[in-house]
Amino acid sequence: MRFLVLGGTAWLGHRIAATALERGHDVTCLARGSAVPDGAELVVADRDDPRELPLPAGAHWDVVVDVARQPGHVRRAVRELRSRSGRYVFVSTGNVYASQSDEGADETAKLLPALVADSFTDPDHYGPAKVACESAVLAAFGSGRSLIARAGLIGGPGDPTGRTDYWPRRFARETAGDSISGGPVLVPDAPDLPTALIDVRDLADWLVRAAEAGTAGVFNAGGTPVPFPAHLDAARAAARAVTRSTAPTVVAAERWLLDRGVSEWAGPRSLPLWVSDRSWYGMNARSSAAARAAGLTVRPLEDTLRDAALAHESDSPFPGGAGLAPAHEHDLVVELETARESPPAAPQ
Ligand SMILES: NC(=O)c1ccc[n+]([C@@H]2O[C@H](COP(=O)([O-])OP(=O)(O)OC[C@H]3O[C@@H](n4cnc5c(N)ncnc54)[C@H](OP(=O)(O)O)[C@@H]3O)[C@@H](O)[C@H]2O)c1
């Protein structure tokens, strides 16, 4: 088959293009950069340029795969490619949904209103922008020639956010030899927080196979939801593939962490993947039953975490600056343990 990947230079798009090549397909990637997999044809183009995409004249594709975020990129692409491609696979997101609170919600859940503008910069417009992208794909290709994959949190080797490798690498750090960096692991007390990572390799594999099979429809494509402590257990088990012993944990109340400026979810000073707001507990607990029925298979979480950890030198910084710096984490653990050893005297 002939695949046109709009993208292909970043994490998921690159993996999709590589998977399609591995499965014997012809692949063309269109992007501004050049870091596409070996064997892919590259068309360098800026989709912000309102002129027609500089694709080879007369070329047709069996499937277009698009990872865009900007509605204008998708609106132009579907207009130009409607008659030049058999099918359109669009990588969307669970952020399209109006509510993130309902655990187990399926694809019929209410969506956010679509962004009218062609482009956005405010991160709050990401969900509405993806809704607009989905609408453009469905309007041009119809439900029979399109596949919309609403990806859940993507993880695995190469995660540019550090969310996947933080916990296994942190558990593995005990043997680093210095008591500060290898001390106890500070974790949030979040026993009911659902977490679900879909391995980038599993998602890419399914998208390519679904394109081959002509699968059409709208699908949530997420990993298997597990409570946060089970995610930490898998991270600890994954760490054992990296080092022989793993660090113990120190559990901190969410309010205590927030009061000390520890961030949630991602980025510097964070405990990655932690979410304290219960109204977001459904985000990583959507039903992906329809995608599973349509052939999506996922590897064990421990394998994803292990491979993500092994993709880095043990002492290299976390991607995206994710996590707590060792000295900061050490100070927090000392403060917490000291308070526990000498609780404030009860009022007389
Ligand atoms: N990370 C997650 O947990 C998560 C969760 C749910 C859904 N998603 C979705 O998963 C996808 C991730 O895709 P990804 O990792 O391949 O990509 P990405 O980081 O979103 O990068 C976008 C791709 O589009 C290209 N691009 C961006 N602007 C362009 C322009 N003006 N002209 C031409 N090409 C342009 C980029 O290439 P150049 O920069 O080289 O041009 C790049 O290849 C996205 O659709 C995202 O919304 C992610």
XYZ file of C-alpha atoms and ligand atoms in Angstrom:
396
model
C 0.000 0.000 0.000
C 0.975 3.636 -0.408
C 0.964 5.635 2.849
C 1.194 9.414 3.082
C 2.115 10.434 6.627
C 1.465 14.116 7.323
C 4.154 14.391 9.982
C 6.636 11.570 10.472
C 9.455 13.615 12.003
C 8.227 13.457 15.620
C 7.547 10.624 18.033
C 4.304 8.914 17.025
C 4.310 9.932 13.360
C 7.865 8.634 12.978
C 6.856 5.329 14.578
C 3.827 5.030 12.271
C 5.966 5.659 9.187
C 8.610 3.174 10.406
C 5.965 0.538 11.122
C 4.403 0.960 7.690
C 7.842 0.580 6.086
C 8.586 -2.521 8.188
C 5.325 -3.996 6.929
C 6.381 -3.508 3.329
C 4.467 -0.367 2.396
C 5.630 2.654 0.391
C 5.745 5.673 2.678
C 5.878 9.379 1.932
C 6.196 11.823 4.841
C 5.371 15.509 4.669
C 6.859 17.840 7.284
C 9.119 20.861 7.697
C 11.929 18.816 9.209
C 13.831 15.898 7.756
C 14.093 13.278 10.533
C 11.911 10.680 8.846
C 12.660 6.939 8.958
C 15.136 5.525 6.462
C 13.283 4.389 3.392
C 10.533 7.014 3.553
C 10.238 9.564 0.800
C 10.240 13.108 2.232
C 8.278 16.091 1.011
C 9.440 19.190 2.846
C 6.546 21.577 3.329
C 5.121 24.020 5.856
C 1.426 23.448 6.362
C 1.062 27.053 7.534
C 1.762 28.032 3.922
C -1.662 28.563 2.320
C -0.464 27.342 -1.071
C -1.249 23.819 -2.218
C 0.811 21.041 -0.601
C 3.839 20.381 -2.852
C 3.023 16.705 -3.398
C 4.126 14.960 -6.603
C 1.632 15.707 -9.389
C -0.707 12.839 -10.149
C 0.329 10.782 -7.110
C -2.353 8.856 -5.217
C -2.238 7.189 -1.820
C -4.193 4.353 -0.297
C -4.148 6.046 3.071
C -3.211 9.379 4.595
C -2.217 9.393 8.280
C -2.372 12.817 9.914
C -1.143 13.803 13.403
C -1.936 17.516 13.069
C -3.277 19.741 15.839
C -4.183 22.853 13.836
C -7.626 22.766 12.204
C -6.383 24.789 9.228
C -3.757 22.136 8.461
C -6.401 19.424 8.365
C -9.018 21.506 6.525
C -6.565 22.195 3.691
C -5.202 18.656 3.614
C -8.583 16.950 3.336
C -9.667 19.388 0.635
C -6.609 18.553 -1.450
C -6.416 14.862 -0.673
C -10.072 13.826 -0.804
C -9.711 12.733 -4.414
C -6.108 11.559 -4.067
C -6.399 9.121 -1.184
C -8.622 6.165 -0.452
C -8.781 6.668 3.298
C -7.816 9.136 6.020
C -6.535 8.125 9.443
C -6.544 10.967 11.922
C -4.753 10.781 15.268
C -6.963 12.620 17.712
C -7.034 12.678 21.506
C -9.224 12.028 24.522
C -9.024 15.781 25.122
C -11.879 16.177 22.615
C -14.391 15.173 25.289
C -16.443 17.739 27.200
C -15.952 15.890 30.482
C -12.885 14.135 31.832
C -14.593 12.876 34.961
C -16.472 9.747 33.865
C -14.450 6.567 34.181
C -15.292 3.976 31.530
C -16.862 6.487 29.101
C -16.917 5.381 25.463
C -16.883 7.195 22.115
C -20.492 8.389 22.464
C -19.534 10.840 25.234
C -20.216 14.514 24.514
C -17.503 16.491 22.706
C -16.249 20.013 23.279
C -17.412 22.610 20.760
C -15.178 22.677 17.672
C -12.668 25.499 17.304
C -13.796 27.831 14.533
C -10.362 29.356 13.897
C -7.783 27.664 11.703
C -5.069 27.838 14.344
C -4.569 28.204 18.084
C -1.781 28.869 20.542
C -3.650 28.689 23.869
C -3.178 25.119 25.218
C -6.820 25.216 26.426
C -7.857 25.191 22.759
C -6.137 21.885 22.027
C -9.296 19.795 22.600
C -11.619 22.068 20.591
C -8.988 22.198 17.817
C -8.857 18.413 17.604
C -12.687 18.333 17.485
C -12.488 20.699 14.496
C -9.865 18.488 12.856
C -12.069 15.409 13.329
C -15.058 17.248 11.823
C -13.047 18.246 8.752
C -11.916 14.652 8.194
C -15.423 13.251 8.584
C -16.932 15.912 6.309
C -14.449 15.214 3.526
C -13.951 11.435 3.779
C -17.189 10.367 5.453
C -17.429 7.797 8.217
C -16.773 4.920 5.808
C -13.370 6.142 4.583
C -11.971 7.564 7.811
C -10.550 6.310 11.063
C -10.395 8.704 14.005
C -8.167 7.379 16.780
C -8.660 9.303 20.031
C -5.377 8.379 21.659
C -5.045 8.213 25.401
C -1.789 9.081 27.131
C 0.998 7.774 24.895
C 4.050 6.233 26.522
C 7.100 4.175 25.724
C 10.654 4.624 24.505
C 11.271 8.115 23.184
C 8.525 9.790 25.243
C 9.579 13.448 24.894
C 7.798 14.380 28.149
C 9.662 12.022 30.503
C 6.352 10.817 31.931
C 7.060 7.214 31.001
C 10.649 6.850 32.132
C 10.546 8.967 35.329
C 9.165 6.321 37.673
C 11.149 3.253 36.538
C 14.377 5.248 36.338
C 13.698 6.837 39.716
C 13.173 3.438 41.326
C 16.367 2.213 39.671
C 18.451 5.061 41.059
C 19.153 3.455 44.438
C 22.424 1.949 43.307
C 23.755 5.244 41.952
C 25.952 5.353 45.049
C 25.044 8.739 46.395
C 22.550 8.882 49.214
C 20.729 11.939 47.933
C 19.996 10.738 44.410
C 19.393 7.174 45.511
C 17.240 7.863 48.562
C 13.580 7.000 49.064
C 11.181 7.732 46.223
C 8.588 10.377 47.045
C 5.165 9.326 45.749
C 1.747 10.936 46.042
C -0.975 9.287 48.104
C -3.363 8.708 45.185
C -4.734 5.184 45.588
C -7.724 5.695 43.290
C -6.105 7.727 40.503
C -6.477 5.815 37.232
C -3.450 5.766 34.948
C -3.215 4.313 31.459
C -0.328 4.467 29.027
C -0.659 3.219 25.499
C 2.719 2.156 24.154
C 3.646 4.239 21.108
C 4.653 1.031 19.336
C 1.288 -0.632 19.989
C -0.621 2.425 18.827
C 1.429 2.735 15.635
C 1.118 -0.959 14.945
C -2.661 -0.869 15.311
C -3.032 2.242 13.142
C -1.048 0.677 10.322
C -2.873 -2.660 10.566
C -6.238 -0.885 10.749
C -5.321 1.086 7.632
C -4.420 -2.167 5.879
C -7.748 -3.697 6.905
C -9.763 -0.628 5.898
C -11.089 -0.219 9.436
C -13.324 2.831 9.700
C -14.908 4.599 12.650
C -14.145 6.599 15.761
C -12.166 4.815 18.475
C -10.709 5.596 21.865
C -7.215 4.129 21.799
C -5.820 3.976 25.292
C -3.779 1.680 27.462
C -5.274 -0.472 30.192
C -6.332 1.709 33.139
C -4.700 0.780 36.451
C -4.701 2.575 39.808
C -1.630 4.748 40.307
C -0.114 2.451 42.982
C -0.258 -0.428 40.471
C 1.563 1.784 37.967
C 4.251 2.372 40.593
C 4.470 -1.386 41.220
C 5.006 -1.945 37.487
C 7.643 0.808 37.468
C 9.437 -0.850 40.387
C 9.346 -4.191 38.587
C 10.620 -2.537 35.399
C 13.437 -0.920 37.374
C 14.677 -4.370 38.351
C 15.571 -4.875 34.677
C 17.899 -1.898 35.033
C 19.329 -2.442 38.509
C 19.251 -5.222 41.064
C 17.637 -3.362 43.949
C 15.084 -0.603 43.975
C 14.505 2.329 46.282
C 11.725 2.297 48.907
C 8.846 4.763 48.709
C 7.730 7.553 51.010
C 4.059 8.405 50.531
C 2.993 12.036 50.862
C -0.518 13.443 51.137
C -1.610 15.326 48.027
C -2.365 18.539 49.955
C 1.099 18.414 51.562
C 2.732 18.168 48.123
C 0.618 20.931 46.603
C 1.387 23.237 49.542
C 5.095 22.761 48.813
C 4.789 23.646 45.133
C 5.175 20.132 43.770
C 3.587 20.048 40.324
C 1.314 17.422 38.873
C 1.324 15.515 35.609
C 4.544 16.594 33.844
C 7.397 19.034 33.651
C 9.926 20.339 36.175
C 9.237 19.979 39.955
C 6.538 17.417 39.184
C 5.560 13.954 40.239
C 4.785 12.759 36.705
C 1.339 11.321 35.943
C -0.036 12.486 39.284
C -3.402 14.282 38.981
C -5.086 15.553 42.168
C -8.291 16.905 40.603
C -10.952 14.152 40.785
C -12.836 15.737 37.886
C -9.962 14.553 35.633
C -9.974 10.959 36.871
C -11.827 9.796 33.743
C -9.083 11.045 31.414
C -7.003 7.901 31.767
C -9.898 5.524 32.306
C -11.839 5.685 29.054
C -13.176 2.572 27.439
C -11.072 1.410 24.501
C -13.217 -1.686 24.072
C -14.163 -0.786 20.490
C -10.512 -0.431 19.455
C -9.636 -3.701 21.226
C -12.457 -5.392 19.269
C -10.984 -3.837 16.114
C -7.578 -5.402 16.776
C -5.731 -3.043 19.148
C -3.462 -5.121 21.359
C -1.325 -3.710 24.133
C 1.817 -5.084 25.732
C 2.189 -5.337 29.527
C 2.756 -1.967 31.210
C 5.951 -3.260 32.802
C 7.455 -3.856 29.343
C 6.629 -0.307 28.232
C 8.190 1.137 31.394
C 11.273 -1.080 31.184
C 11.951 -0.223 27.531
C 11.440 3.478 28.204
C 13.909 3.321 31.101
C 16.485 1.358 29.130
C 16.365 3.928 26.318
C 18.293 6.372 28.545
C 21.626 6.517 30.323
C 20.784 6.152 34.024
C 22.192 9.581 34.915
C 20.832 11.523 31.935
C 18.238 14.223 32.689
C 14.583 13.318 32.299
C 13.103 14.489 28.977
C 11.089 17.670 29.332
C 12.828 18.327 32.650
C 10.221 16.019 34.183
C 10.213 15.095 37.834
C 11.821 16.233 41.033
C 15.496 17.138 41.159
C 17.319 14.798 43.598
C 18.160 17.510 46.150
C 14.599 18.852 46.129
C 13.123 15.385 46.571
C 15.628 14.649 49.366
C 14.625 17.851 51.221
C 10.944 16.992 50.932
C 11.498 13.446 52.184
C 13.548 14.705 55.149
C 10.856 17.262 56.029
C 8.124 14.627 55.817
C 9.990 12.020 57.827
C 11.033 14.537 60.476
C 7.417 15.670 60.882
C 6.327 12.052 61.238
C 8.982 11.313 63.849
C 8.046 14.371 65.915
C 4.362 15.166 65.386
C 3.178 18.501 66.777
C 2.136 18.307 70.458
C -1.603 18.001 70.992
C -3.211 21.182 72.372
C -3.455 21.081 76.214
N 1.606 12.548 23.695
C 0.430 12.087 24.112
O 0.317 11.533 25.210
C -0.784 12.213 23.201
C -2.030 11.835 23.702
C -3.136 11.869 22.851
C -2.973 12.247 21.531
N -1.757 12.640 21.080
C -1.616 12.970 19.653
O -0.610 12.133 19.153
C 0.034 12.784 18.068
C 1.520 12.858 18.345
O 2.142 12.901 17.137
P 3.705 13.058 16.934
O 4.387 12.588 18.155
O 4.099 12.483 15.637
O 3.766 14.586 16.665
P 3.803 15.986 17.244
O 4.832 16.130 18.298
O 2.434 16.422 17.470
O 4.410 16.681 15.910
C 3.619 17.055 14.817
C 4.146 16.572 13.483
O 3.566 17.428 12.509
C 4.595 18.142 11.832
N 4.220 19.547 11.716
C 3.912 20.396 12.722
N 3.674 21.619 12.213
C 3.859 21.524 10.883
C 3.782 22.449 9.821
N 3.475 23.749 10.030
N 4.008 22.033 8.576
C 4.335 20.735 8.338
N 4.424 19.802 9.294
C 4.198 20.199 10.552
C 5.845 18.014 12.681
O 6.965 17.992 11.832
P 7.979 19.212 11.646
O 8.112 19.903 12.962
O 9.227 18.523 11.163
O 7.367 20.080 10.597
C 5.636 16.662 13.328
O 6.096 15.628 12.494
C -0.606 14.148 17.926
O -1.659 14.038 17.009
C -1.178 14.369 19.329
O -2.254 15.275 19.286
C -0.657 12.637 21.889
